[in-house]
Short mmCIF file of C-alpha atoms in Angstrom, two decimals:
data_model
loop_
_atom_site.label_atom_id
_atom_site.label_comp_id
_atom_site.label_asym_id
_atom_site.label_seq_id
_atom_site.Cartn_x
_atom_site.Cartn_y
_atom_site.Cartn_z
CA MET A 61 -2.59 19.31 22.89
CA THR A 62 -5.92 17.73 23.67
CA TRP A 63 -8.98 17.77 21.45
CA GLY A 64 -12.28 16.11 22.19
CA ASP A 65 -11.79 12.83 24.09
CA GLY A 66 -8.51 11.93 22.45
CA THR A 67 -4.89 13.00 22.53
CA TRP A 68 -2.53 14.43 19.95
CA GLY A 69 1.03 13.17 20.13
CA ASP A 70 3.05 10.35 18.72
CA GLY A 71 0.02 8.21 17.90
CA THR A 72 -3.66 8.41 17.10
CA TRP A 73 -5.74 10.91 19.02
CA SER A 74 -9.18 9.31 18.52
CA ASP A 75 -10.78 7.28 21.27
CA GLY A 76 -10.50 4.12 19.22
CA THR A 77 -14.18 3.70 18.52
CA TRP A 78 -14.53 5.81 15.41
CA GLY A 79 -15.34 4.27 12.02
CA ASP A 80 -12.97 4.38 9.05
CA GLY A 81 -14.57 7.41 7.44
CA THR A 82 -14.43 9.48 10.61
CA ARG A 83 -10.80 8.44 11.23
CA VAL A 84 -9.51 9.51 7.87
CA VAL A 85 -11.54 12.72 7.70
CA HIS A 86 -10.51 13.69 11.23
CA SER A 87 -6.94 12.38 11.04
CA THR A 88 -5.58 15.70 12.25
CA PRO A 89 -7.31 17.81 14.95
CA ALA A 90 -7.55 21.58 14.58
CA ALA A 91 -8.05 24.26 17.20
CA PRO A 92 -10.49 27.11 16.68
CA GLY A 93 -9.30 29.52 14.09
CA GLU A 94 -7.05 26.97 12.43
CA PRO A 95 -7.64 25.43 8.98
CA PHE A 96 -9.06 21.91 8.77
CA LEU A 97 -5.71 20.79 7.33
CA ALA A 98 -2.71 23.05 7.77
CA GLY A 99 -0.89 23.98 4.58
CA PRO A 100 2.54 22.61 3.74
CA VAL A 101 5.54 24.02 5.60
CA PHE A 102 8.36 24.91 3.18
CA ALA A 103 11.49 25.31 5.27
CA SER A 104 15.07 24.13 5.14
CA ALA A 105 16.25 26.04 8.19
CA TYR A 106 14.59 26.84 11.53
CA HIS A 107 15.31 29.12 14.49
CA LEU A 108 16.98 26.76 16.93
CA GLY A 109 15.34 26.08 20.28
CA GLY A 110 12.15 24.39 19.10
CA GLU A 111 11.28 20.91 17.89
CA ASP A 112 12.47 21.46 14.34
CA THR A 113 16.15 22.00 13.58
CA TYR A 114 16.87 21.28 9.88
CA GLY A 115 14.77 20.45 6.86
CA ARG A 116 16.39 17.10 6.21
CA ALA A 117 15.50 15.85 9.69
CA HIS A 118 12.19 17.49 10.53
CA ASN A 119 9.11 18.97 8.92
CA PRO A 120 5.68 19.63 10.52
CA THR A 121 3.86 18.54 7.35
CA TRP A 122 5.55 15.17 7.43
CA ARG A 123 4.71 14.74 11.11
CA ALA A 124 1.03 15.43 10.63
CA LEU A 125 0.73 12.70 7.95
CA GLU A 126 2.96 10.34 9.96
CA VAL A 127 0.67 10.64 12.92
CA ALA A 128 -2.39 10.07 10.76
CA LEU A 129 -0.95 6.99 9.09
CA GLY A 130 0.48 5.69 12.34
CA GLY A 131 -3.00 5.87 13.85
CA LEU A 132 -4.39 3.82 11.01
CA ASP A 133 -1.54 1.26 11.02
CA GLY A 134 -1.40 0.99 14.80
CA GLY A 135 2.23 2.03 15.15
CA THR A 136 4.80 4.76 14.58
CA THR A 137 5.20 5.91 10.96
CA VAL A 138 8.22 7.23 9.06
CA LEU A 139 7.43 8.87 5.74
CA PHE A 140 9.49 8.51 2.54
CA PRO A 141 9.42 10.11 -0.96
CA SER A 142 8.31 6.81 -2.55
CA GLY A 143 7.38 3.24 -1.72
CA MET A 144 10.70 1.97 -2.97
CA ALA A 145 12.58 4.51 -0.79
CA ALA A 146 10.64 3.16 2.21
CA ILE A 147 11.43 -0.48 1.35
CA SER A 148 15.09 0.06 0.47
CA THR A 149 15.73 2.11 3.63
CA PHE A 150 14.03 -0.44 5.84
CA LEU A 151 16.00 -3.30 4.28
CA ARG A 152 19.30 -1.44 4.81
CA VAL A 153 18.41 -0.85 8.45
CA VAL A 154 17.51 -4.47 9.35
CA LEU A 155 19.79 -6.50 7.07
CA ALA A 156 23.54 -6.99 7.25
CA PRO A 157 25.81 -8.67 4.68
CA GLY A 158 25.27 -12.44 4.72
CA ASP A 159 21.81 -12.29 6.26
CA VAL A 160 18.99 -14.50 4.88
CA VAL A 161 15.90 -12.72 3.67
CA MET A 162 12.74 -14.48 2.51
CA VAL A 163 10.71 -12.63 -0.13
CA PRO A 164 7.58 -13.41 -2.13
CA GLY A 165 8.52 -14.86 -5.50
CA ASP A 166 5.22 -13.62 -6.89
CA GLY A 167 5.42 -10.19 -5.28
CA TYR A 168 6.40 -6.76 -6.60
CA TYR A 169 9.20 -7.24 -9.11
CA LEU A 170 11.30 -4.23 -8.01
CA THR A 171 11.50 -5.59 -4.45
CA ARG A 172 12.95 -8.86 -5.82
CA THR A 173 15.33 -6.82 -8.00
CA LEU A 174 16.45 -4.79 -4.99
CA VAL A 175 17.22 -7.72 -2.69
CA ALA A 176 18.99 -9.56 -5.51
CA GLU A 177 21.47 -6.70 -5.68
CA MET A 178 22.14 -6.66 -1.92
CA PRO A 179 24.88 -8.73 -0.23
CA VAL A 180 22.37 -11.12 1.32
CA LYS A 181 21.03 -14.62 0.67
CA VAL A 182 17.60 -14.48 -0.87
CA VAL A 183 14.96 -17.21 -0.57
CA GLU A 184 11.88 -16.77 -2.78
CA VAL A 185 8.66 -18.33 -1.67
CA PRO A 186 5.16 -18.11 -3.24
CA THR A 187 2.83 -15.95 -1.21
CA ALA A 188 0.40 -18.83 -0.76
CA GLY A 189 3.26 -21.12 0.37
CA PRO A 190 4.32 -23.68 1.35
CA TYR A 191 6.94 -21.90 3.53
CA PRO A 192 10.22 -23.55 4.43
CA SER A 193 11.76 -23.39 7.90
CA PHE A 194 12.49 -19.91 9.19
CA ASP A 195 15.60 -21.11 11.01
CA GLY A 196 18.51 -18.84 10.24
CA VAL A 197 16.32 -16.27 8.46
CA ARG A 198 16.79 -12.64 9.49
CA LEU A 199 13.78 -11.14 7.69
CA VAL A 200 10.57 -12.53 6.28
CA LEU A 201 9.07 -10.07 3.85
CA LEU A 202 5.44 -10.78 2.96
CA GLU A 203 3.13 -9.19 0.47
CA SER A 204 -0.56 -9.92 1.00
CA PRO A 205 -2.50 -9.67 -1.23
CA SER A 206 0.40 -10.20 -3.60
CA ASN A 207 0.96 -7.94 -6.62
CA PRO A 208 -0.16 -8.90 -9.23
CA GLY A 209 -1.43 -12.42 -8.41
CA LEU A 210 -3.62 -11.43 -5.44
CA ASP A 211 -2.69 -14.49 -3.38
CA VAL A 212 -2.71 -14.05 0.37
CA CYS A 213 -0.92 -15.60 3.27
CA ASP A 214 -1.86 -16.10 6.93
CA ILE A 215 0.11 -13.20 8.41
CA ALA A 216 -0.62 -14.04 12.06
CA ALA A 217 0.49 -17.68 11.70
CA LEU A 218 3.60 -16.83 9.69
CA ALA A 219 4.56 -14.05 12.13
CA GLU A 220 4.28 -16.45 15.07
CA ALA A 221 6.42 -19.08 13.34
CA ALA A 222 9.01 -16.57 12.17
CA HIS A 223 9.28 -14.98 15.65
CA ALA A 224 9.79 -18.37 17.18
CA ALA A 225 12.81 -18.83 14.90
CA GLY A 226 14.14 -15.34 15.69
CA ALA A 227 13.16 -13.69 12.41
CA LEU A 228 11.62 -10.28 11.80
CA VAL A 229 8.45 -9.99 9.74
CA ALA A 230 7.55 -7.08 7.45
CA VAL A 231 4.42 -6.86 5.29
CA ASP A 232 4.03 -4.84 2.10
CA ASN A 233 0.52 -3.59 2.68
CA THR A 234 0.20 -1.46 -0.45
CA THR A 235 -2.59 -3.46 -2.07
CA ALA A 236 -4.66 -3.83 1.08
CA THR A 237 -4.11 -0.26 2.43
CA PRO A 238 -4.24 0.69 6.15
CA LEU A 239 -8.04 0.50 6.07
CA GLY A 240 -8.08 -2.90 4.48
CA GLN A 241 -5.59 -4.67 6.72
CA GLN A 242 -3.49 -4.00 9.85
CA PRO A 243 -0.49 -6.31 9.80
CA LEU A 244 0.96 -4.86 13.01
CA LEU A 245 -2.08 -6.07 14.91
CA LEU A 246 -1.59 -9.50 13.25
CA GLY A 247 1.90 -9.75 14.66
CA ALA A 248 4.14 -8.21 11.98
CA ASP A 249 7.07 -6.10 13.10
CA ALA A 250 6.80 -3.56 10.31
CA VAL A 251 4.41 -2.43 7.58
CA LEU A 252 5.69 -1.09 4.26
CA SER A 253 3.51 0.85 1.84
CA SER A 254 3.63 2.72 -1.44
CA ASP A 255 1.32 5.61 -0.67
CA THR A 256 1.55 6.59 -4.35
CA LYS A 257 -1.33 4.19 -4.80
CA ALA A 258 -4.56 4.25 -2.81
CA VAL A 259 -3.48 6.28 0.22
CA ALA A 260 -2.82 9.47 -1.82
CA GLY A 261 -5.29 8.17 -4.38
CA HIS A 262 -5.23 10.82 -7.09
CA SER A 263 -2.31 9.71 -9.30
CA ASP A 264 -0.37 12.89 -8.62
CA VAL A 265 2.02 11.96 -5.73
CA LEU A 266 4.95 9.67 -5.15
CA LEU A 267 5.17 8.72 -1.47
CA GLY A 268 5.73 5.79 0.84
CA HIS A 269 6.02 4.88 4.52
CA VAL A 270 7.26 2.43 7.09
CA SER A 271 5.20 1.80 10.23
CA THR A 272 6.29 -0.26 13.21
CA SER A 273 5.16 -0.86 16.81
CA ASP A 274 8.84 -1.08 17.83
CA ALA A 275 9.89 2.46 18.92
CA ALA A 276 13.57 1.64 18.67
CA LEU A 277 13.19 0.28 15.16
CA ALA A 278 11.17 3.36 14.14
CA GLU A 279 14.00 5.61 15.42
CA ARG A 280 16.58 3.59 13.43
CA VAL A 281 14.48 3.95 10.31
CA ARG A 282 14.07 7.69 10.91
CA ALA A 283 17.74 8.15 11.54
CA ALA A 284 18.55 6.27 8.28
CA ARG A 285 16.18 8.60 6.43
CA THR A 286 17.96 11.64 7.81
CA THR A 287 21.40 10.26 7.06
CA GLY A 288 20.54 8.94 3.62
CA GLY A 289 18.47 11.95 2.62
CA ALA A 290 15.46 10.03 1.35
CA ILE A 291 13.05 12.70 2.57
CA PRO A 292 9.56 13.50 1.23
CA GLY A 293 8.69 16.89 -0.09
CA PRO A 294 6.26 18.86 2.12
CA PHE A 295 3.91 19.58 -0.73
CA GLU A 296 3.70 15.90 -1.68
CA ALA A 297 3.08 14.97 2.00
CA TRP A 298 0.34 17.62 2.17
CA LEU A 299 -1.30 16.31 -1.03
CA ALA A 300 -1.29 12.76 0.28
CA HIS A 301 -2.76 13.88 3.60
CA ARG A 302 -5.48 15.70 1.73
CA GLY A 303 -6.14 12.57 -0.33
CA LEU A 304 -6.23 10.39 2.78
CA GLY A 305 -9.44 12.07 3.86
CA THR A 306 -11.42 10.35 1.11
CA LEU A 307 -9.72 6.94 1.40
CA ASP A 308 -12.76 5.29 2.94
CA LEU A 309 -15.12 6.64 0.27
CA ARG A 310 -12.73 5.73 -2.55
CA LEU A 311 -12.12 2.22 -1.30
CA SER A 312 -15.82 1.57 -0.91
CA ARG A 313 -16.59 2.59 -4.51
CA GLN A 314 -13.56 0.74 -5.86
CA ALA A 315 -14.52 -2.46 -4.02
CA ALA A 316 -18.11 -2.16 -5.26
CA ASN A 317 -16.84 -1.79 -8.80
CA ALA A 318 -14.46 -4.70 -8.43
CA ALA A 319 -17.30 -6.92 -7.13
CA ALA A 320 -19.54 -5.95 -10.04
CA LEU A 321 -16.76 -6.56 -12.54
CA TYR A 322 -15.97 -9.93 -10.99
CA ASP A 323 -19.60 -11.02 -11.34
CA VAL A 324 -19.67 -10.33 -15.08
CA LEU A 325 -16.14 -11.48 -15.83
CA LYS A 326 -16.19 -14.84 -14.08
CA ALA A 327 -18.21 -16.48 -16.84
CA HIS A 328 -16.93 -14.37 -19.76
CA PRO A 329 -15.37 -16.56 -22.51
CA ALA A 330 -12.54 -14.08 -23.13
CA VAL A 331 -11.39 -14.13 -19.47
CA THR A 332 -9.50 -16.84 -17.58
CA GLY A 333 -7.73 -16.99 -14.27
CA LEU A 334 -9.89 -14.32 -12.66
CA ARG A 335 -8.78 -13.46 -9.07
CA TRP A 336 -10.23 -11.19 -6.44
CA PRO A 337 -9.95 -12.08 -2.73
CA GLY A 338 -13.35 -10.63 -2.02
CA ALA A 339 -15.14 -13.36 -4.01
CA PRO A 340 -16.23 -16.34 -1.84
CA GLU A 341 -15.04 -18.77 -4.56
CA ASP A 342 -11.59 -17.26 -4.79
CA PRO A 343 -8.83 -19.53 -3.36
CA ALA A 344 -7.63 -16.70 -1.16
CA HIS A 345 -11.01 -15.73 0.27
CA GLU A 346 -10.97 -17.89 3.40
CA VAL A 347 -7.72 -16.52 4.75
CA ALA A 348 -8.38 -13.02 3.42
CA SER A 349 -11.78 -12.84 5.13
CA ARG A 350 -10.14 -13.62 8.49
CA GLN A 351 -7.44 -10.90 8.33
CA MET A 352 -8.67 -8.26 5.93
CA ARG A 353 -11.24 -5.63 6.86
CA ARG A 354 -12.12 -4.94 3.22
CA PHE A 355 -11.00 -6.37 -0.12
CA GLY A 356 -10.23 -3.39 -2.32
CA GLY A 357 -10.64 -2.74 -5.99
CA VAL A 358 -7.82 -4.69 -7.67
CA LEU A 359 -8.58 -7.75 -9.86
CA THR A 360 -6.26 -9.95 -11.90
CA PHE A 361 -7.17 -12.03 -14.91
CA GLU A 362 -5.85 -13.26 -18.25
CA LEU A 363 -6.77 -12.34 -21.79
CA ALA A 364 -5.64 -14.35 -24.84
CA GLY A 365 -2.33 -12.51 -25.21
CA VAL A 366 -0.60 -9.23 -25.98
CA ASP A 367 -2.88 -8.43 -28.96
CA ALA A 368 -6.04 -9.13 -26.94
CA VAL A 369 -4.92 -6.73 -24.21
CA ALA A 370 -4.09 -4.05 -26.78
CA ALA A 371 -7.46 -4.45 -28.52
CA PHE A 372 -9.30 -4.21 -25.17
CA LEU A 373 -7.53 -0.95 -24.29
CA GLU A 374 -8.10 0.49 -27.76
CA ARG A 375 -11.86 -0.12 -27.52
CA SER A 376 -12.27 1.05 -23.92
CA ARG A 377 -13.24 4.60 -23.12
CA LEU A 378 -12.92 4.31 -19.33
CA VAL A 379 -10.03 1.93 -18.70
CA PHE A 380 -6.53 3.46 -19.12
CA ALA A 381 -3.26 1.68 -19.57
CA SER A 382 -1.20 2.47 -16.48
CA THR A 383 1.38 0.71 -14.36
CA SER A 384 0.05 2.16 -11.12
CA PHE A 385 -3.17 1.36 -9.26
CA GLY A 386 -5.46 2.53 -6.52
CA GLY A 387 -6.43 5.84 -8.18
CA LEU A 388 -9.72 7.47 -9.14
CA HIS A 389 -9.42 6.18 -12.71
CA THR A 390 -9.81 2.55 -13.65
CA SER A 391 -6.51 1.31 -15.03
CA LEU A 392 -5.16 -1.89 -16.59
CA ASP A 393 -1.57 -3.11 -16.71
CA ARG A 394 -0.16 -6.09 -18.62
CA ARG A 395 2.30 -7.26 -16.02
CA ALA A 396 4.61 -9.44 -18.13
CA GLN A 397 6.04 -6.33 -19.82
CA TRP A 398 7.68 -5.41 -16.50
CA GLY A 399 9.35 -8.69 -15.87
CA ASP A 400 6.76 -10.46 -13.71
CA PRO A 401 6.91 -14.20 -14.22
CA VAL A 402 3.33 -14.36 -15.50
CA PRO A 403 1.57 -15.21 -18.81
CA GLU A 404 1.79 -12.51 -21.53
CA GLY A 405 -1.93 -11.80 -21.31
CA LEU A 406 -2.20 -11.49 -17.55
CA VAL A 407 -3.51 -8.07 -16.53
CA ARG A 408 -4.03 -6.24 -13.23
CA LEU A 409 -7.21 -4.16 -13.28
CA SER A 410 -7.52 -1.45 -10.70
CA ALA A 411 -11.18 -0.47 -10.45
CA GLY A 412 -11.58 3.27 -10.03
CA CYS A 413 -14.40 5.46 -8.80
CA GLU A 414 -16.54 5.62 -11.92
CA ASP A 415 -20.24 4.82 -11.75
CA THR A 416 -20.52 1.06 -11.52
CA ALA A 417 -22.98 0.62 -14.39
CA ASP A 418 -20.84 2.74 -16.73
CA LEU A 419 -17.68 0.80 -15.89
CA VAL A 420 -19.30 -2.61 -16.31
CA GLU A 421 -20.85 -1.63 -19.66
CA ASP A 422 -17.54 -0.28 -20.90
CA VAL A 423 -15.53 -3.38 -19.89
CA LEU A 424 -18.05 -5.77 -21.43
CA ARG A 425 -18.19 -3.76 -24.66
CA SER A 426 -14.40 -3.62 -24.83
CA LEU A 427 -14.10 -7.39 -24.39
#
């Protein structure tokens, strides 16, 4: 169908000039008489003869969100019921026994756990490098900014070097989000994301996706989803699509809150090791400012130890202990408890959408 000046099909339907807010609000066109966002389609079986055949392979609610996310990522999207389902399926598609995979040693701990259990050779490299030779490597998996350290890497330069050696490049873009960074346009072969976080944004959905500009790779990932059965629920997909419409607004407030918190925490005597790529003095800022479109609401810093973190959370009225991030509520997570190789007092703070003055006052009082 056509709508306005764009097209509706396998990719984005906008004319490419719209801003972020317009793109997420109008991620799905609607004809006269139709709702702004069609409700979820609950079906396991279909009358044969149309596009849909069986509920494990097709669902209109998935496709609507896949088109929306694909338009933001700049590729074709395949939706999954969680971020780990997206990552694990992608790894099974592109890796064979004996392959060499390079992963961030400071990245998400479950990704490292997953590849360690696969019949492949794993090379761990810090996100900020230095990177060894890519010769003989099948897949370079990057995470920028890294979780939880918020280091970044030069995606374009690493993709060029990896491709020269015959390696694929995938980027976990969960922290940056599709509005914050577009790895496919920087040369990556695939983007992986936990949409449980900022994309859905309301702490009520588990979801993930893989996007790629390689149509054949997208079809292999989609076929693996159908065969393996790692399919998203239509209601969860609909909730995430509804949440996507406010992504621009939420990211803007979260980034403003992160900037305000950075300003008051950088000289606070109880805080050390403060990181936020959006700060000009941050070690990651130079590279981040070249490849990121916005810096998000996640900060990392250290308190004195386990007791100091517990005391902070007990005093705070606005910051909740949670192991997720990217939601409406400001949350804080002590990462060592999950197996990250970090100091016991290192925390990841995900700035939410509270009023900035209220959040800053609460954090300072709690410290």
